[in-house]
PDB file of C-alpha atoms in Angstrom:
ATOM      1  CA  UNK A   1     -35.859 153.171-132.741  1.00  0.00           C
ATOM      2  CA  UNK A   2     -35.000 150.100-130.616  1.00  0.00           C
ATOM      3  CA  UNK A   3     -31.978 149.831-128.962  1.00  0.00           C
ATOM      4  CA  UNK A   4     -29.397 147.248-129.653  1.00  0.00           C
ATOM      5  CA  UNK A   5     -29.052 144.977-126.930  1.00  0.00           C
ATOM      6  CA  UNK A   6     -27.227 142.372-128.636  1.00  0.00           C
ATOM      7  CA  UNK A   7     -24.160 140.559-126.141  1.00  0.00           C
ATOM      8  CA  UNK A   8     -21.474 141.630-128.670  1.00  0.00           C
ATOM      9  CA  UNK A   9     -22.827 145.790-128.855  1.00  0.00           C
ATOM     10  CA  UNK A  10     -23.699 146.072-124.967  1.00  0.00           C
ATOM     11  CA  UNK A  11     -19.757 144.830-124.003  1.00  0.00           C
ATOM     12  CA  UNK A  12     -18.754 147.073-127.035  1.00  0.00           C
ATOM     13  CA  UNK A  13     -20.534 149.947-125.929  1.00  0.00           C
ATOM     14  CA  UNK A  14     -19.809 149.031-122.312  1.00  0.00           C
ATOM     15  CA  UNK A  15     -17.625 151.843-120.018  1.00  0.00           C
ATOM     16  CA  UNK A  16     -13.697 151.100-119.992  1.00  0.00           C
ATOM     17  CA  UNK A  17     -14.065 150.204-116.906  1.00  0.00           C
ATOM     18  CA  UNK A  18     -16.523 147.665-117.058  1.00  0.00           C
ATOM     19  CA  UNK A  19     -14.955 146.258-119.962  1.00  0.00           C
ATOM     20  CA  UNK A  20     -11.928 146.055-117.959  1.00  0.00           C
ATOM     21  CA  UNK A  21     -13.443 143.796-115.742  1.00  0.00           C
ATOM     22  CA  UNK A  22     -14.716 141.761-118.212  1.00  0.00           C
ATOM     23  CA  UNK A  23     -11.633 141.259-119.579  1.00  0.00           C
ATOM     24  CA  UNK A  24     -10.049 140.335-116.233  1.00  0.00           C
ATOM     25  CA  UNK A  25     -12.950 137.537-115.858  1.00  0.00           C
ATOM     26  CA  UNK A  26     -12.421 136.225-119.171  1.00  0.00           C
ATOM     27  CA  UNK A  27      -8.314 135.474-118.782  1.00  0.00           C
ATOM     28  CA  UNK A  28      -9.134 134.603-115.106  1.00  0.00           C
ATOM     29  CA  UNK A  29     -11.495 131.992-116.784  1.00  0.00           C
ATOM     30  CA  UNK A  30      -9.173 131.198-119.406  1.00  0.00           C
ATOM     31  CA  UNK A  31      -6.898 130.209-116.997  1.00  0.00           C
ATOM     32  CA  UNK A  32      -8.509 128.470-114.858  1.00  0.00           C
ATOM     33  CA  UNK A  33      -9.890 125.997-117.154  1.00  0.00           C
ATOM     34  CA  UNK A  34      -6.409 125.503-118.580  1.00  0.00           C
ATOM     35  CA  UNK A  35      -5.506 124.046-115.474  1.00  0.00           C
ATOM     36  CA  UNK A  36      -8.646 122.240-114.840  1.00  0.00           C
ATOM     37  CA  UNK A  37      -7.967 119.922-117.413  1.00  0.00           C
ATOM     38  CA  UNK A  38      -3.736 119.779-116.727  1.00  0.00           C
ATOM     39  CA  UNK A  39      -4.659 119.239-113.058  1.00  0.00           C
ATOM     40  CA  UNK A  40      -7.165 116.782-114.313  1.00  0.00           C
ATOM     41  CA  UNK A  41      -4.488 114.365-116.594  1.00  0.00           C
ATOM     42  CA  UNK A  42      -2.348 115.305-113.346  1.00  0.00           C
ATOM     43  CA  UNK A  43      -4.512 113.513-110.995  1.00  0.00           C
ATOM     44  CA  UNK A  44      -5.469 111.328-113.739  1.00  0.00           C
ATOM     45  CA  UNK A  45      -1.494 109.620-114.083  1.00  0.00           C
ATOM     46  CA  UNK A  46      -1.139 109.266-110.865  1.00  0.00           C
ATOM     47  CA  UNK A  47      -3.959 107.493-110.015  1.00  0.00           C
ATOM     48  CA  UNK A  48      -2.922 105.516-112.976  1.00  0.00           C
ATOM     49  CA  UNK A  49       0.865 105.086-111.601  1.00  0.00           C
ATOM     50  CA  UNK A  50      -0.163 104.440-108.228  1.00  0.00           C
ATOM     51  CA  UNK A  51      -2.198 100.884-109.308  1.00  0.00           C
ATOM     52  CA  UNK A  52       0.271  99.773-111.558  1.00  0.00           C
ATOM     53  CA  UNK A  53       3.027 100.059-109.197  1.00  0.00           C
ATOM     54  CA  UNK A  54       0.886  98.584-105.838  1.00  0.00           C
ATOM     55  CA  UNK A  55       0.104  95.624-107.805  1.00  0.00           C
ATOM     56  CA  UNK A  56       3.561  95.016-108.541  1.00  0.00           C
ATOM     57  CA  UNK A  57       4.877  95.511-105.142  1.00  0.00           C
ATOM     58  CA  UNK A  58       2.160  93.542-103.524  1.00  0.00           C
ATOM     59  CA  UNK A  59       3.158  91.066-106.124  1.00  0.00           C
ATOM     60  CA  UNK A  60       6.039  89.492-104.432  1.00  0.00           C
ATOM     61  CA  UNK A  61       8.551  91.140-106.202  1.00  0.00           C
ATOM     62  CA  UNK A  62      12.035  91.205-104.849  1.00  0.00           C
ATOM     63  CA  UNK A  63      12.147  95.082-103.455  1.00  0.00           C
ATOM     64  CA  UNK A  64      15.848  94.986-104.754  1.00  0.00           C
ATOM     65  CA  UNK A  65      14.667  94.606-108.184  1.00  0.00           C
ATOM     66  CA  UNK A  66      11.711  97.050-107.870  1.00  0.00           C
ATOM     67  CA  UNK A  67      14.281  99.646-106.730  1.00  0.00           C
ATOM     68  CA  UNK A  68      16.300  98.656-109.790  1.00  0.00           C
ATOM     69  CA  UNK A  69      14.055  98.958-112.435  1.00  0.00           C
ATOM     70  CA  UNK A  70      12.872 102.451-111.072  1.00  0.00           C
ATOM     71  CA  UNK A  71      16.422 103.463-111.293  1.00  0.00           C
ATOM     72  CA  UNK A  72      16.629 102.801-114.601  1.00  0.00           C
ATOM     73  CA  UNK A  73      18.328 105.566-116.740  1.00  0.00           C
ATOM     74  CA  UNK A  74      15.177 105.191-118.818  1.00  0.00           C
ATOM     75  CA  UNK A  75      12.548 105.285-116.458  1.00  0.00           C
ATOM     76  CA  UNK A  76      11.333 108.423-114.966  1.00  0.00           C
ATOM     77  CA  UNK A  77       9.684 107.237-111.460  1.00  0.00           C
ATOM     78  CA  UNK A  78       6.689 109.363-110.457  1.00  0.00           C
ATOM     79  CA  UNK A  79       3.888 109.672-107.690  1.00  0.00           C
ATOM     80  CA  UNK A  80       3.887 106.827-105.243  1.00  0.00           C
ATOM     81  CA  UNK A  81       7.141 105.446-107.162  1.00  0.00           C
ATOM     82  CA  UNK A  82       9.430 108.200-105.593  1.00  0.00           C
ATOM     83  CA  UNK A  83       7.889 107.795-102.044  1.00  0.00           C
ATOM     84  CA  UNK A  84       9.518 103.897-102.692  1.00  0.00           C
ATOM     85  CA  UNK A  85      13.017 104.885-103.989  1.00  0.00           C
ATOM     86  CA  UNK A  86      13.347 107.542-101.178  1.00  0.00           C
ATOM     87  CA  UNK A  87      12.409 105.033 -98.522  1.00  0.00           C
ATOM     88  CA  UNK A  88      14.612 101.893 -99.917  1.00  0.00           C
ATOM     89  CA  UNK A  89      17.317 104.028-101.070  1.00  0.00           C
ATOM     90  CA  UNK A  90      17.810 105.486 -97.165  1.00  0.00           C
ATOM     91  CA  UNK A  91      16.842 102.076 -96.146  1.00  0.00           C
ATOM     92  CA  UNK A  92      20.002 100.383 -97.893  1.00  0.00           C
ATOM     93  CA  UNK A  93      22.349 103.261 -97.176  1.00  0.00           C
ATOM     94  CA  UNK A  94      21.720 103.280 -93.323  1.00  0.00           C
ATOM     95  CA  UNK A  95      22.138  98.918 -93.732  1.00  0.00           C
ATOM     96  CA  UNK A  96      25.662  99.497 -95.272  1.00  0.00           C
ATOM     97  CA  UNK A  97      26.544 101.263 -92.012  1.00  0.00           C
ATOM     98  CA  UNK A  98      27.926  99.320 -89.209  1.00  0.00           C
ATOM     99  CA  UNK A  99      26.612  99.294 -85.858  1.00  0.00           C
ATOM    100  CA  UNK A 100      23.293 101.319 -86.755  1.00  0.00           C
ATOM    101  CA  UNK A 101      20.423  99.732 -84.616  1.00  0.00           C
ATOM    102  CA  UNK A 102      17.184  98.273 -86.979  1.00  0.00           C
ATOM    103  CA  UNK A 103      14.632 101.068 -85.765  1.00  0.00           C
ATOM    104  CA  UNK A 104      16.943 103.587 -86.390  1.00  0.00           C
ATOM    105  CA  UNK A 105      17.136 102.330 -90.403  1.00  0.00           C
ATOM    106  CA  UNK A 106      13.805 101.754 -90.504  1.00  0.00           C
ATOM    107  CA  UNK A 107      12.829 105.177 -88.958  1.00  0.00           C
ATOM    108  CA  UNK A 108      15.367 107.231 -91.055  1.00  0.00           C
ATOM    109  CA  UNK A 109      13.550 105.317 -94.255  1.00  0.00           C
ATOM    110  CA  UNK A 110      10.442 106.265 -92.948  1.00  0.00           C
ATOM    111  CA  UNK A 111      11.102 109.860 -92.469  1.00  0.00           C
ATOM    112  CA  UNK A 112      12.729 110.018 -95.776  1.00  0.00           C
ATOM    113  CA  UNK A 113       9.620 108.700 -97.686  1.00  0.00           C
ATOM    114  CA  UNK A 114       7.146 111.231 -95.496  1.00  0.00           C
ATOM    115  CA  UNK A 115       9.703 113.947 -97.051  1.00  0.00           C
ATOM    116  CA  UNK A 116       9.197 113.179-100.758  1.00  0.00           C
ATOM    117  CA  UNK A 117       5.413 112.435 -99.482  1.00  0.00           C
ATOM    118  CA  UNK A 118       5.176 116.277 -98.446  1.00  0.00           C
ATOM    119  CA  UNK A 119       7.361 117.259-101.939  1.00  0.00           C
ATOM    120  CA  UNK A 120       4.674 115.474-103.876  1.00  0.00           C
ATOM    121  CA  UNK A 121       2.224 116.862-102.227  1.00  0.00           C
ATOM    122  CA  UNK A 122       3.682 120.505-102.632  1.00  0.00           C
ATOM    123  CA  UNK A 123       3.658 119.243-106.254  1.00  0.00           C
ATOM    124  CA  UNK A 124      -0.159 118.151-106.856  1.00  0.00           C
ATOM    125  CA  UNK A 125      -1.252 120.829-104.897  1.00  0.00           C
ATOM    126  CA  UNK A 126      -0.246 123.419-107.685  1.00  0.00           C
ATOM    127  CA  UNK A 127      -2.466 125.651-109.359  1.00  0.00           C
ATOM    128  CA  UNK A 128      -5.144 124.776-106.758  1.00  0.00           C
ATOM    129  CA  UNK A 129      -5.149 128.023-104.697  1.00  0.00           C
ATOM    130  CA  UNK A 130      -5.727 129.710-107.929  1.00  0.00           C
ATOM    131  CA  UNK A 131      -8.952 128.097-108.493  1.00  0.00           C
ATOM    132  CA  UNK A 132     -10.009 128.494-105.088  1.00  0.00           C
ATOM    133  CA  UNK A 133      -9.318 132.472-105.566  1.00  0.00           C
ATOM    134  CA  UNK A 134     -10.719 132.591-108.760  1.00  0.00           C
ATOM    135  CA  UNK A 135     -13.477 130.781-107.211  1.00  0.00           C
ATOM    136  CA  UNK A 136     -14.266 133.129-104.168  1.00  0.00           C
ATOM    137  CA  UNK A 137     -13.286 136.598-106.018  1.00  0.00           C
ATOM    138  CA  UNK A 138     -14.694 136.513-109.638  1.00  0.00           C
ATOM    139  CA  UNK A 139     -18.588 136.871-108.428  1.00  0.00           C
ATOM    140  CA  UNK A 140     -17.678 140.210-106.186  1.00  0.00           C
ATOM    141  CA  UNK A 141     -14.929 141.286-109.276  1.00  0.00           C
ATOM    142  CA  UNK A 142     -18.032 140.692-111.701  1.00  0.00           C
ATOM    143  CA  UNK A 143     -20.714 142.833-109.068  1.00  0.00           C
ATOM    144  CA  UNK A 144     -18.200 145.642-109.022  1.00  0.00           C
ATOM    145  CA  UNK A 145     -18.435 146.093-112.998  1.00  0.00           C
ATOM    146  CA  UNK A 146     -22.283 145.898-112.456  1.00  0.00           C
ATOM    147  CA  UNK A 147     -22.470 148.652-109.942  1.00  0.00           C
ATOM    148  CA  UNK A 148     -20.242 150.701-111.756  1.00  0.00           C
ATOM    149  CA  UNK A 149     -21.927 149.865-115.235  1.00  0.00           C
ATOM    150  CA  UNK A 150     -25.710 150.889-113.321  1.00  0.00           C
ATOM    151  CA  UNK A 151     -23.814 154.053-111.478  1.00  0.00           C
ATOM    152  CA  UNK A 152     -22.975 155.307-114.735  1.00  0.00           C
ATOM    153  CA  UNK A 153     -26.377 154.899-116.349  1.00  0.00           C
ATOM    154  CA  UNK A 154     -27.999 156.271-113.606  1.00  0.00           C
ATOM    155  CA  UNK A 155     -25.650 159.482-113.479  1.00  0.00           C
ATOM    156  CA  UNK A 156     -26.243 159.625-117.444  1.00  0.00           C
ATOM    157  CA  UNK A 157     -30.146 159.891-116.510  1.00  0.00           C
ATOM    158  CA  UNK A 158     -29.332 163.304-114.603  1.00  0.00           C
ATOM    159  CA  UNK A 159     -29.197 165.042-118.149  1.00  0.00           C
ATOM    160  CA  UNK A 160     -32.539 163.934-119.751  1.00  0.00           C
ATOM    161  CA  UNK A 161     -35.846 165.743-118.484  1.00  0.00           C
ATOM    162  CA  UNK A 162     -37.573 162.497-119.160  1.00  0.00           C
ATOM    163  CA  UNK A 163     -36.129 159.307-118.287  1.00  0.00           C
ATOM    164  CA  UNK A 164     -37.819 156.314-120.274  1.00  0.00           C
ATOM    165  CA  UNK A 165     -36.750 152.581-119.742  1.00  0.00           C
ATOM    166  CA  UNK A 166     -35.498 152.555-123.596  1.00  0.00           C
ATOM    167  CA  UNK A 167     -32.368 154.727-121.754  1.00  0.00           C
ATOM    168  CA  UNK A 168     -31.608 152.859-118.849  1.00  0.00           C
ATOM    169  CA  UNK A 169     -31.926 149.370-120.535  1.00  0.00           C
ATOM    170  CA  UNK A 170     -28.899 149.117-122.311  1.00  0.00           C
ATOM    171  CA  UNK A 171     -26.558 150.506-119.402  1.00  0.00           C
ATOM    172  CA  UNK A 172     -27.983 148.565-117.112  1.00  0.00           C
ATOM    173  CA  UNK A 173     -28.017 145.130-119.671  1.00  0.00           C
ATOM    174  CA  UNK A 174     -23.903 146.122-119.832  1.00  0.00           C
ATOM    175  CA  UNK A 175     -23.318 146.076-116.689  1.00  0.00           C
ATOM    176  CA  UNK A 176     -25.754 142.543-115.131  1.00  0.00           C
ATOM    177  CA  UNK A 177     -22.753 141.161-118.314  1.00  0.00           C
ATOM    178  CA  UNK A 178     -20.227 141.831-115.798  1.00  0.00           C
ATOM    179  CA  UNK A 179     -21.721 139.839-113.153  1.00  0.00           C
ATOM    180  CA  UNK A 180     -23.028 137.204-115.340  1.00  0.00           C
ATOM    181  CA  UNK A 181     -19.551 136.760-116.499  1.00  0.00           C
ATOM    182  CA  UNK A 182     -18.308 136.655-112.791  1.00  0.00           C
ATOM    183  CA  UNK A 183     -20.492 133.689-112.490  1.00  0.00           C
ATOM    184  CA  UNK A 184     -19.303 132.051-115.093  1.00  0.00           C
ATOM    185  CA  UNK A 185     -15.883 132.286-114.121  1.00  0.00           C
ATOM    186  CA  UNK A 186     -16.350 131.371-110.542  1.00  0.00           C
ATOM    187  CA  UNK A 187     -18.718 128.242-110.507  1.00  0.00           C
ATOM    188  CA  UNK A 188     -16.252 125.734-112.597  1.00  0.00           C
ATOM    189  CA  UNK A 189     -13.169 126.790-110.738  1.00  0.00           C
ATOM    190  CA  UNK A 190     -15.286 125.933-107.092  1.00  0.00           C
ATOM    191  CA  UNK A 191     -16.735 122.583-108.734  1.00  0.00           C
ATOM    192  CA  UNK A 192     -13.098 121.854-110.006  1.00  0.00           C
ATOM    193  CA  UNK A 193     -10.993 122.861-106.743  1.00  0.00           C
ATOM    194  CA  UNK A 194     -13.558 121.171-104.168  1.00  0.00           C
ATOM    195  CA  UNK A 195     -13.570 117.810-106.669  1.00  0.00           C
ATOM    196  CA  UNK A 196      -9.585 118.061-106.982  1.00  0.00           C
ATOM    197  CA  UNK A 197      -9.252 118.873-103.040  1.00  0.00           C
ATOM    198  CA  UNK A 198     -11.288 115.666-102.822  1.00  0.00           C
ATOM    199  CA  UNK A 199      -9.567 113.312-105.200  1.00  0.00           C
ATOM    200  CA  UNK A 200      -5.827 114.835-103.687  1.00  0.00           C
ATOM    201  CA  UNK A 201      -6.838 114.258-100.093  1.00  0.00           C
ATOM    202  CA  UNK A 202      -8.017 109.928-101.169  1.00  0.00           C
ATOM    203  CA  UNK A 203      -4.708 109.729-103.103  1.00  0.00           C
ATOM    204  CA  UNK A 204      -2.508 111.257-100.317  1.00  0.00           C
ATOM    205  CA  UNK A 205      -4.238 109.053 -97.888  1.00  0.00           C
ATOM    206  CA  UNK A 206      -3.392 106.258-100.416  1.00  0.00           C
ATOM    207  CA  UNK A 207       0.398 107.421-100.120  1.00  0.00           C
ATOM    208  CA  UNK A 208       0.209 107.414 -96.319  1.00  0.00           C
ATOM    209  CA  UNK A 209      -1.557 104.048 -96.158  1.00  0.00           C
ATOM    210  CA  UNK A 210       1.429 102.845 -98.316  1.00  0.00           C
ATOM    211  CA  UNK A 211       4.089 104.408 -96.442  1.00  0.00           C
ATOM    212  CA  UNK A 212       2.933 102.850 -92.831  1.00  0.00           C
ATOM    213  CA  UNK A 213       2.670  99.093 -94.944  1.00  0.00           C
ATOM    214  CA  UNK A 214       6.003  99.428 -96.547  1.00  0.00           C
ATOM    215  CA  UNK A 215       7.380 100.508 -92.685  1.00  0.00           C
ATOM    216  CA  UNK A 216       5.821  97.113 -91.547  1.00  0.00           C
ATOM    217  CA  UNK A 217       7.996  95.236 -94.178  1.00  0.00           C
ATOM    218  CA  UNK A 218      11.305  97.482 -93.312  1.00  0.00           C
ATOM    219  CA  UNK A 219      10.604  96.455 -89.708  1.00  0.00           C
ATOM    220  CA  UNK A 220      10.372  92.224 -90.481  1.00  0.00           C
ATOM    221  CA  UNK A 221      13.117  92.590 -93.002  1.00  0.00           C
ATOM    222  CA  UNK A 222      15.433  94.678 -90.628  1.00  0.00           C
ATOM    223  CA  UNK A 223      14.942  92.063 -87.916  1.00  0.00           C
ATOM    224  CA  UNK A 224      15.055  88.980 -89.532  1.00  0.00           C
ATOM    225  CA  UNK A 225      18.734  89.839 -90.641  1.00  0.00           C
TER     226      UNK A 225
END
């Protein structure tokens, strides 16, 4: 009588163990491609937010009426937005100050924005060292189920006078699931952290490239009054 090797009876009939680490693989992959595609909308807006608002600013906008429609009650600013309203809004408190000396507003601004720059940062950077663990651990998590799966059909073999293929199949079939599974966890969660890394590093860079420009504009606008 031939075994049944079907996917659904070898992870039944798999050891607790191995199933175990099944398990662990499949809520680890779960997981990880729920934030795949949050992280991907994530990455998505911003991108998004960041043209939008560059074309306005670069549009010859007044800067006092940018800064007031992003302080709307009704608007929620975002992304590159709050990197603006952290840099203007130090900007205009250190003007209201007597005596203060024009670098020293326009480097207080500037320090202020690189703060909300490295809160923003903090912020898009979330669930990202998950996927890079997920990434790096699931193969060797999904190996360990295989050698215990093969250890155990191996140490069933020492009762049986006569070991025939037929007996060792199905064990071993079990337990290559385990690292099959460890694959399948681990491959979309390196693809998705090394293209996230990538697209997070351009967009930061973006931020930065915005924060020096916007400096340059504090500086003429600081002298010129």
């Amino acid at each position: 009588m031939n075994a049944d090797l079907s996917l659904f009876h070898l992870i039944k009939e798999a050891s607790f163990i191995v199933q175990l680490v099944m398990l662990i693989l499949v809520v680890a992959s779960v997981v990880s491609w729920t934030y795949i595609f949050s992280k991907t909308r994530e990455l998505a807006k911003a991108v998004d937010i960041a043209d939008e608002f560059e074309e306005e600013f670069w549009s010859g906008v007044e800067l006092s009426d940018l800064y007031k429609r992003l302080t709307d009650a009704d608007f929620e600013p975002e992304g590159i937005e709050k990197i603006f309203l952290a840099g203007y809004r130090e900007y205009s408190r250190m003007r209201q100050k007597a005596g203060i000396d024009p670098e020293v507003q326009v480097e207080n601004a500037q320090r202020a924005m690189k703060i909300e720059l490295n809160r923003e940062l903090e912020r898009l950077d979330e669930h990202l060292p998950f996927l890079a663990t997920v990434g790096s651990i699931s193969p060797y998590v999904g190996l360990f189920g295989t050698v215990w799966g093969i250890m155990n059909s191996f140490r069933s073999l020492g009762n049986v006078q006569q070991a025939t293929l037929a007996q060792v199949a199905p064990g071993i079939a079990e337990a290559l699931i385990a690292t099959a599974m460890g694959l399948f966890a681990a491959i979309p969660a390196v693809i998705a952290y090394n293209r996230f890394a990538s697209r997070l590093d351009r967009l930061i860079g973006r931020y930065e490239l915005f924060i020096d420009e916007f400096v340059v504009l504090l500086q003429r606008q600081a002298h010129s009054q």
